[in-house]
mmCIF file of C-alpha atoms in Angstrom:
data_model
loop_
_atom_site.group_PDB
_atom_site.id
_atom_site.type_symbol
_atom_site.label_atom_id
_atom_site.label_comp_id
_atom_site.label_asym_id
_atom_site.label_seq_id
_atom_site.Cartn_x
_atom_site.Cartn_y
_atom_site.Cartn_z
ATOM 1 C CA SER S 242 -1.931 17.385 -0.902
ATOM 2 C CA ALA S 243 -4.778 17.244 -3.387
ATOM 3 C CA PRO S 244 -8.223 18.293 -2.092
ATOM 4 C CA PRO S 245 -10.858 15.579 -1.642
ATOM 5 C CA ALA S 246 -13.109 14.856 -4.595
ATOM 6 C CA ALA S 247 -16.300 16.918 -4.741
ATOM 7 C CA GLY S 248 -18.514 13.898 -4.170
ATOM 8 C CA SER S 249 -16.871 13.237 -0.816
ATOM 9 C CA HIS S 250 -17.926 16.559 0.747
ATOM 10 C CA VAL S 251 -21.304 15.257 1.911
ATOM 11 C CA ALA S 252 -19.747 12.338 3.770
ATOM 12 C CA ASP S 253 -17.068 14.673 5.159
ATOM 13 C CA ALA S 254 -19.788 16.944 6.520
ATOM 14 C CA ARG S 255 -21.563 14.037 8.195
ATOM 15 C CA PHE S 256 -18.336 12.875 9.827
ATOM 16 C CA ALA S 257 -17.655 16.444 10.937
ATOM 17 C CA ALA S 258 -21.079 16.453 12.596
ATOM 18 C CA LEU S 259 -20.156 13.322 14.533
ATOM 19 C CA LEU S 260 -16.796 14.850 15.394
ATOM 20 C CA ALA S 261 -18.597 17.751 17.086
ATOM 21 C CA LEU S 262 -19.662 15.205 19.748
ATOM 22 C CA ASP S 263 -22.563 17.355 20.923
ATOM 23 C CA SER S 264 -24.314 17.079 17.566
ATOM 24 C CA ALA S 265 -27.607 15.315 16.996
ATOM 25 C CA GLY S 266 -25.695 12.829 14.863
ATOM 26 C CA MET S 267 -23.491 11.733 17.762
ATOM 27 C CA VAL S 268 -26.479 11.461 20.067
ATOM 28 C CA ALA S 269 -28.169 9.270 17.474
ATOM 29 C CA LEU S 270 -25.071 7.098 17.072
ATOM 30 C CA GLU S 271 -25.032 6.449 20.808
ATOM 31 C CA THR S 272 -28.493 4.882 20.516
ATOM 32 C CA VAL S 273 -27.143 2.133 18.236
ATOM 33 C CA PRO S 274 -26.345 -1.022 20.257
ATOM 34 C CA GLY S 275 -22.668 -1.747 20.709
ATOM 35 C CA PHE S 276 -19.526 -0.096 22.031
ATOM 36 C CA PHE S 277 -17.889 2.940 20.453
ATOM 37 C CA GLU S 278 -15.842 5.500 22.325
ATOM 38 C CA PRO S 279 -16.849 9.012 21.151
ATOM 39 C CA ALA S 280 -13.289 10.256 21.683
ATOM 40 C CA LEU S 281 -12.150 7.824 18.987
ATOM 41 C CA LEU S 282 -13.570 10.186 16.377
ATOM 42 C CA PRO S 283 -10.642 12.643 16.532
ATOM 43 C CA VAL S 284 -8.279 9.667 16.289
ATOM 44 C CA LEU S 285 -10.002 8.438 13.124
ATOM 45 C CA ALA S 286 -9.965 11.979 11.760
ATOM 46 C CA ALA S 287 -6.213 12.294 12.396
ATOM 47 C CA LEU S 288 -5.471 8.972 10.704
ATOM 48 C CA ASP S 289 -7.652 9.857 7.737
ATOM 49 C CA ALA S 290 -6.014 13.283 7.418
ATOM 50 C CA ARG S 291 -2.551 11.744 7.379
ATOM 51 C CA GLN S 292 -3.665 9.223 4.760
ATOM 52 C CA ARG S 293 -5.007 12.063 2.616
ATOM 53 C CA ASP S 294 -1.698 13.891 2.959
ATOM 54 C CA LEU S 295 0.129 10.746 1.860
ATOM 55 C CA ASP S 296 -2.408 9.928 -0.862
ATOM 56 C CA VAL S 297 -3.104 6.550 0.722
ATOM 57 C CA ARG S 298 -6.240 5.232 -0.952
ATOM 58 C CA GLY S 299 -8.451 2.203 -0.574
ATOM 59 C CA ALA S 300 -11.617 0.890 0.980
ATOM 60 C CA VAL S 301 -12.639 1.021 4.625
ATOM 61 C CA GLY S 302 -14.031 -1.932 6.497
ATOM 62 C CA GLU S 303 -14.662 -3.855 9.662
ATOM 63 C CA ILE S 304 -14.539 -7.473 10.754
ATOM 64 C CA GLY S 305 -17.285 -7.924 13.325
ATOM 65 C CA VAL S 306 -19.780 -5.117 12.710
ATOM 66 C CA TYR S 307 -22.535 -6.070 15.186
ATOM 67 C CA HIS S 308 -25.250 -3.406 14.578
ATOM 68 C CA GLY S 309 -22.915 -0.918 12.897
ATOM 69 C CA ARG S 310 -22.132 1.580 15.618
ATOM 70 C CA SER S 311 -18.374 1.627 14.927
ATOM 71 C CA PHE S 312 -18.822 0.987 11.203
ATOM 72 C CA VAL S 313 -20.708 4.239 10.557
ATOM 73 C CA PRO S 314 -17.776 6.617 11.261
ATOM 74 C CA LEU S 315 -15.551 4.554 8.960
ATOM 75 C CA ALA S 316 -18.159 4.639 6.196
ATOM 76 C CA LEU S 317 -18.456 8.410 6.564
ATOM 77 C CA LEU S 318 -14.706 8.850 6.078
ATOM 78 C CA ARG S 319 -14.783 7.465 2.551
ATOM 79 C CA ARG S 320 -13.670 9.525 -0.381
ATOM 80 C CA GLU S 321 -15.227 9.437 -3.833
ATOM 81 C CA GLY S 322 -15.165 5.918 -5.254
ATOM 82 C CA GLU S 323 -14.098 4.159 -2.048
ATOM 83 C CA ALA S 324 -16.080 1.125 -0.960
ATOM 84 C CA ALA S 325 -16.837 -0.136 2.538
ATOM 85 C CA VAL S 326 -16.847 -3.813 3.421
ATOM 86 C CA ALA S 327 -18.536 -5.400 6.433
ATOM 87 C CA VAL S 328 -17.552 -8.916 7.490
ATOM 88 C CA ASP S 329 -19.687 -10.649 10.101
ATOM 89 C CA CYS S 330 -21.200 -14.060 10.701
ATOM 90 C CA PHE S 331 -24.509 -12.246 11.384
ATOM 91 C CA GLU S 332 -27.188 -14.887 11.946
ATOM 92 C CA GLU S 333 -24.726 -17.784 11.521
ATOM 93 C CA GLN S 334 -23.884 -17.692 15.212
ATOM 94 C CA GLN S 335 -22.286 -21.136 15.236
ATOM 95 C CA HIS S 336 -19.159 -19.275 14.090
ATOM 96 C CA ASN S 337 -19.263 -16.934 17.095
ATOM 97 C CA ARG S 338 -17.091 -19.185 19.239
ATOM 98 C CA ASP S 339 -16.840 -16.973 22.311
ATOM 99 C CA GLU S 340 -20.179 -15.135 22.052
ATOM 100 C CA SER S 341 -18.381 -11.813 21.750
ATOM 101 C CA GLY S 342 -21.357 -10.135 20.051
ATOM 102 C CA CYS S 343 -24.472 -11.411 18.290
ATOM 103 C CA GLY S 344 -24.688 -9.682 14.916
ATOM 104 C CA ASN S 345 -27.892 -8.945 13.060
ATOM 105 C CA GLU S 346 -27.718 -8.104 9.356
ATOM 106 C CA ALA S 347 -31.132 -6.423 9.207
ATOM 107 C CA ALA S 348 -30.259 -4.201 12.172
ATOM 108 C CA PHE S 349 -26.877 -3.390 10.617
ATOM 109 C CA ASN S 350 -28.480 -2.402 7.310
ATOM 110 C CA ALA S 351 -31.033 -0.258 9.141
ATOM 111 C CA THR S 352 -28.187 1.593 10.874
ATOM 112 C CA LEU S 353 -26.533 2.315 7.537
ATOM 113 C CA GLU S 354 -29.781 3.685 6.104
ATOM 114 C CA ARG S 355 -30.369 5.787 9.193
ATOM 115 C CA PHE S 356 -26.983 7.477 8.829
ATOM 116 C CA CYS S 357 -27.174 7.744 5.028
ATOM 117 C CA CYS S 358 -24.028 5.722 4.414
ATOM 118 C CA ALA S 359 -25.396 2.531 2.825
ATOM 119 C CA HIS S 360 -24.026 3.271 -0.654
ATOM 120 C CA ASP S 361 -21.154 1.100 -1.866
ATOM 121 C CA VAL S 362 -21.279 -1.096 1.250
ATOM 122 C CA VAL S 363 -20.680 -4.799 0.667
ATOM 123 C CA SER S 364 -21.619 -7.215 3.452
ATOM 124 C CA VAL S 365 -19.832 -10.558 3.607
ATOM 125 C CA ALA S 366 -21.697 -12.998 5.845
ATOM 126 C CA CYS S 367 -19.181 -15.653 6.880
ATOM 127 C CA ASP S 368 -16.738 -16.927 9.452
ATOM 128 C CA SER S 369 -13.948 -14.378 9.000
ATOM 129 C CA THR S 370 -11.297 -16.925 9.955
ATOM 130 C CA GLN S 371 -12.218 -18.889 6.818
ATOM 131 C CA LEU S 372 -12.347 -15.881 4.476
ATOM 132 C CA ALA S 373 -9.681 -15.872 1.771
ATOM 133 C CA PRO S 374 -7.771 -12.615 1.236
ATOM 134 C CA ALA S 375 -8.743 -12.666 -2.451
ATOM 135 C CA ASP S 376 -12.430 -12.716 -1.503
ATOM 136 C CA LEU S 377 -12.036 -9.826 0.932
ATOM 137 C CA LEU S 378 -10.138 -7.826 -1.693
ATOM 138 C CA ALA S 379 -12.867 -8.556 -4.245
ATOM 139 C CA ALA S 380 -15.594 -7.383 -1.851
ATOM 140 C CA ALA S 381 -13.640 -4.189 -1.108
ATOM 141 C CA ARG S 382 -12.833 -3.636 -4.801
ATOM 142 C CA GLY S 383 -9.165 -3.543 -3.911
ATOM 143 C CA PRO S 384 -6.921 -3.018 -0.872
ATOM 144 C CA ILE S 385 -8.244 -1.546 2.366
ATOM 145 C CA ARG S 386 -6.785 1.586 3.961
ATOM 146 C CA LEU S 387 -8.704 1.577 7.280
ATOM 147 C CA LEU S 388 -9.847 -1.709 8.799
ATOM 148 C CA SER S 389 -11.362 -2.298 12.214
ATOM 149 C CA VAL S 390 -10.926 -5.833 13.589
ATOM 150 C CA ASP S 391 -13.557 -6.727 16.185
ATOM 151 C CA GLY S 392 -14.465 -10.313 15.377
ATOM 152 C CA SER S 393 -14.235 -13.384 17.574
ATOM 153 C CA HIS S 394 -11.903 -12.706 20.509
ATOM 154 C CA THR S 395 -10.184 -16.076 20.810
ATOM 155 C CA GLU S 396 -6.427 -16.203 20.294
ATOM 156 C CA GLU S 397 -6.774 -18.325 17.160
ATOM 157 C CA ALA S 398 -9.472 -16.120 15.628
ATOM 158 C CA VAL S 399 -7.544 -12.902 16.294
ATOM 159 C CA LEU S 400 -4.409 -14.399 14.762
ATOM 160 C CA ALA S 401 -6.395 -15.437 11.663
ATOM 161 C CA ASP S 402 -8.145 -12.060 11.368
ATOM 162 C CA LEU S 403 -4.849 -10.170 11.616
ATOM 163 C CA SER S 404 -3.293 -12.352 8.930
ATOM 164 C CA LEU S 405 -6.325 -11.668 6.727
ATOM 165 C CA ALA S 406 -6.099 -7.934 7.449
ATOM 166 C CA ALA S 407 -2.384 -7.866 6.634
ATOM 167 C CA ALA S 408 -2.976 -9.578 3.304
ATOM 168 C CA ALA S 409 -5.754 -7.150 2.301
ATOM 169 C CA LEU S 410 -4.208 -3.902 3.549
ATOM 170 C CA ALA S 411 -3.253 -1.083 1.213
ATOM 171 C CA GLY S 412 0.245 0.359 1.375
ATOM 172 C CA GLY S 413 0.032 2.816 4.250
ATOM 173 C CA GLY S 414 -3.118 1.170 5.586
ATOM 174 C CA VAL S 415 -4.069 1.030 9.269
ATOM 175 C CA VAL S 416 -5.705 -1.759 11.275
ATOM 176 C CA ILE S 417 -7.559 -0.950 14.501
ATOM 177 C CA LEU S 418 -7.786 -3.956 16.837
ATOM 178 C CA ASP S 419 -10.535 -3.874 19.454
ATOM 179 C CA ASP S 420 -10.130 -5.076 23.065
ATOM 180 C CA ALA S 421 -6.366 -5.316 22.611
ATOM 181 C CA VAL S 422 -5.621 -4.814 26.314
ATOM 182 C CA ASN S 423 -8.967 -5.833 27.808
ATOM 183 C CA ALA S 424 -8.460 -8.368 30.604
ATOM 184 C CA ASP S 425 -11.947 -9.715 29.927
ATOM 185 C CA TRP S 426 -10.757 -10.919 26.500
ATOM 186 C CA PRO S 427 -7.154 -12.158 26.922
ATOM 187 C CA GLY S 428 -7.263 -13.989 23.601
ATOM 188 C CA VAL S 429 -6.963 -10.664 21.774
ATOM 189 C CA VAL S 430 -3.567 -9.633 23.127
ATOM 190 C CA SER S 431 -2.410 -13.252 22.867
ATOM 191 C CA GLY S 432 -3.363 -13.383 19.199
ATOM 192 C CA LEU S 433 -1.740 -10.016 18.553
ATOM 193 C CA ALA S 434 1.474 -11.101 20.271
ATOM 194 C CA ARG S 435 1.646 -14.228 18.149
ATOM 195 C CA HIS S 436 1.148 -12.168 14.995
ATOM 196 C CA VAL S 437 3.908 -9.741 16.008
ATOM 197 C CA PHE S 438 6.460 -12.333 17.124
ATOM 198 C CA GLU S 439 5.838 -15.476 15.099
ATOM 199 C CA ALA S 440 6.632 -13.828 11.764
ATOM 200 C CA GLY S 441 4.073 -15.760 9.756
ATOM 201 C CA GLU S 442 3.981 -12.909 7.265
ATOM 202 C CA GLY S 443 6.922 -11.278 5.573
ATOM 203 C CA GLU S 444 8.228 -8.050 7.071
ATOM 204 C CA ASP S 445 6.188 -6.042 4.587
ATOM 205 C CA ARG S 446 2.971 -7.698 5.830
ATOM 206 C CA ARG S 447 3.461 -7.996 9.575
ATOM 207 C CA LEU S 448 1.262 -5.571 11.520
ATOM 208 C CA LEU S 449 3.000 -3.740 14.355
ATOM 209 C CA PRO S 450 1.607 -1.381 17.013
ATOM 210 C CA PHE S 451 2.131 2.366 16.861
ATOM 211 C CA ALA S 452 -0.523 3.495 19.376
ATOM 212 C CA LEU S 453 -2.770 2.214 22.155
ATOM 213 C CA GLY S 454 -5.892 3.776 23.582
ATOM 214 C CA TYR S 455 -9.649 3.660 23.956
ATOM 215 C CA ASN S 456 -9.418 -0.135 24.287
ATOM 216 C CA LYS S 457 -7.744 -0.400 20.854
ATOM 217 C CA ALA S 458 -4.354 -1.180 19.396
ATOM 218 C CA PHE S 459 -3.496 0.754 16.242
ATOM 219 C CA LEU S 460 -1.389 -1.249 13.803
ATOM 220 C CA CYS S 461 0.447 -0.807 10.512
ATOM 221 C CA THR S 462 3.510 -2.224 8.802
ATOM 222 C CA ALA S 463 6.996 -1.218 9.945
ATOM 223 C CA ARG S 464 7.477 1.336 7.171
ATOM 224 C CA TRP S 465 4.577 3.462 8.443
ATOM 225 C CA GLN S 466 4.911 3.184 12.238
ATOM 226 C CA ALA S 467 6.745 6.467 12.735
ATOM 227 C CA VAL S 468 4.435 8.315 10.342
ATOM 228 C CA TYR S 469 1.237 7.321 12.134
ATOM 229 C CA GLY S 470 2.776 7.508 15.576
ATOM 230 C CA GLU S 471 3.596 11.139 14.844
ATOM 231 C CA ALA S 472 0.067 11.760 13.562
ATOM 232 C CA LEU S 473 -1.466 10.582 16.848
ATOM 233 C CA ALA S 474 1.184 12.053 19.163
ATOM 234 C CA PRO S 475 -0.812 15.272 19.797
ATOM 235 C CA LEU S 476 -3.708 13.132 21.052
ATOM 236 C CA GLY S 477 -1.549 11.010 23.354
ATOM 237 C CA ARG S 478 -0.658 11.435 27.002
ATOM 238 C CA LYS S 479 2.648 9.562 27.048
ATOM 239 C CA ARG S 480 4.757 7.009 25.181
ATOM 240 C CA ALA S 481 5.501 3.413 26.159
ATOM 241 C CA ARG S 482 6.870 0.165 24.794
ATOM 242 C CA PHE S 483 4.270 -2.438 23.807
ATOM 243 C CA LEU S 484 5.265 -5.804 22.354
ATOM 244 C CA GLY S 485 8.708 -4.401 21.670
ATOM 245 C CA HIS S 486 7.559 -1.240 19.866
ATOM 246 C CA ASP S 487 7.406 2.427 20.823
ATOM 247 C CA CYS S 488 3.766 3.529 20.959
ATOM 248 C CA ALA S 489 1.762 6.647 21.607
ATOM 249 C CA VAL S 490 -0.484 5.984 24.590
ATOM 250 C CA LEU S 491 -3.865 7.639 24.241
ATOM 251 C CA PRO S 492 -6.419 7.922 27.059
ATOM 252 C CA LEU S 493 -8.171 4.739 28.162
ATOM 253 C CA GLY S 494 -11.630 6.190 27.539
ATOM 254 C CA TRP S 495 -14.710 6.110 29.717
ATOM 255 C CA ILE S 496 -16.312 3.039 28.113
ATOM 256 C CA ALA S 497 -13.227 0.892 28.653
ATOM 257 C CA ALA S 498 -12.729 2.258 32.165
ATOM 258 C CA HIS S 499 -16.276 1.797 33.405
ATOM 259 C CA PHE S 500 -17.879 -0.909 31.315
ATOM 260 C CA ALA S 501 -15.107 -3.003 29.695
ATOM 261 C CA ASN S 502 -17.216 -5.332 27.543
ATOM 262 C CA ASP S 503 -20.106 -6.132 29.908
#
């Protein structure tokens, strides 16, 4: 595959520092409020590497950024010319129906500055369930290749966010759904199940699971399931069926095991 553009080397180096886990960068990231499993970094690196091999391009982004702890690694994975989009209701907490995290735009922006990844970041302050796909695509300057979904955790909100993600995803894109098997937030798996089984989108837009782990479900369209499942297989501990699909099962992770979403 083609090497990354020269301008992406700096961001690559910063992500590599986080990937080292014992680096000052990772220690600093752990001081940002929020939940992010350090062992997710190799998973993100594996997905990004496979996308580079396949020449899958597009923005990165997250729905529900809180203070930016899980947004920073995504922003540091960008290649030259790729944007990052952050969707959150921020101070408009009337949209946070289940109080699943009180965002703060000033704190989020401070996190981006601290980790030197504020360039080409577009923040969209809104209720994500009311965001039109065209508006998300405009903010991202095109389709999105890596999108974390960690917004409101009600069944209806998750269903809406997944439909939005599916409509904005690049060919070969991946969606990472937070709290997918967290008993404290049953609306997430309920919303995911409805998305998988109710067939609201066409087959080329329906998101299906290819891996579970670290409190996340990893999703893509049917065409790419085997490709990404293979990419994460070396990081898995077994395979299992989930919502009718064969998935790599990664470790649960210490945050999910000990803290859930307290």
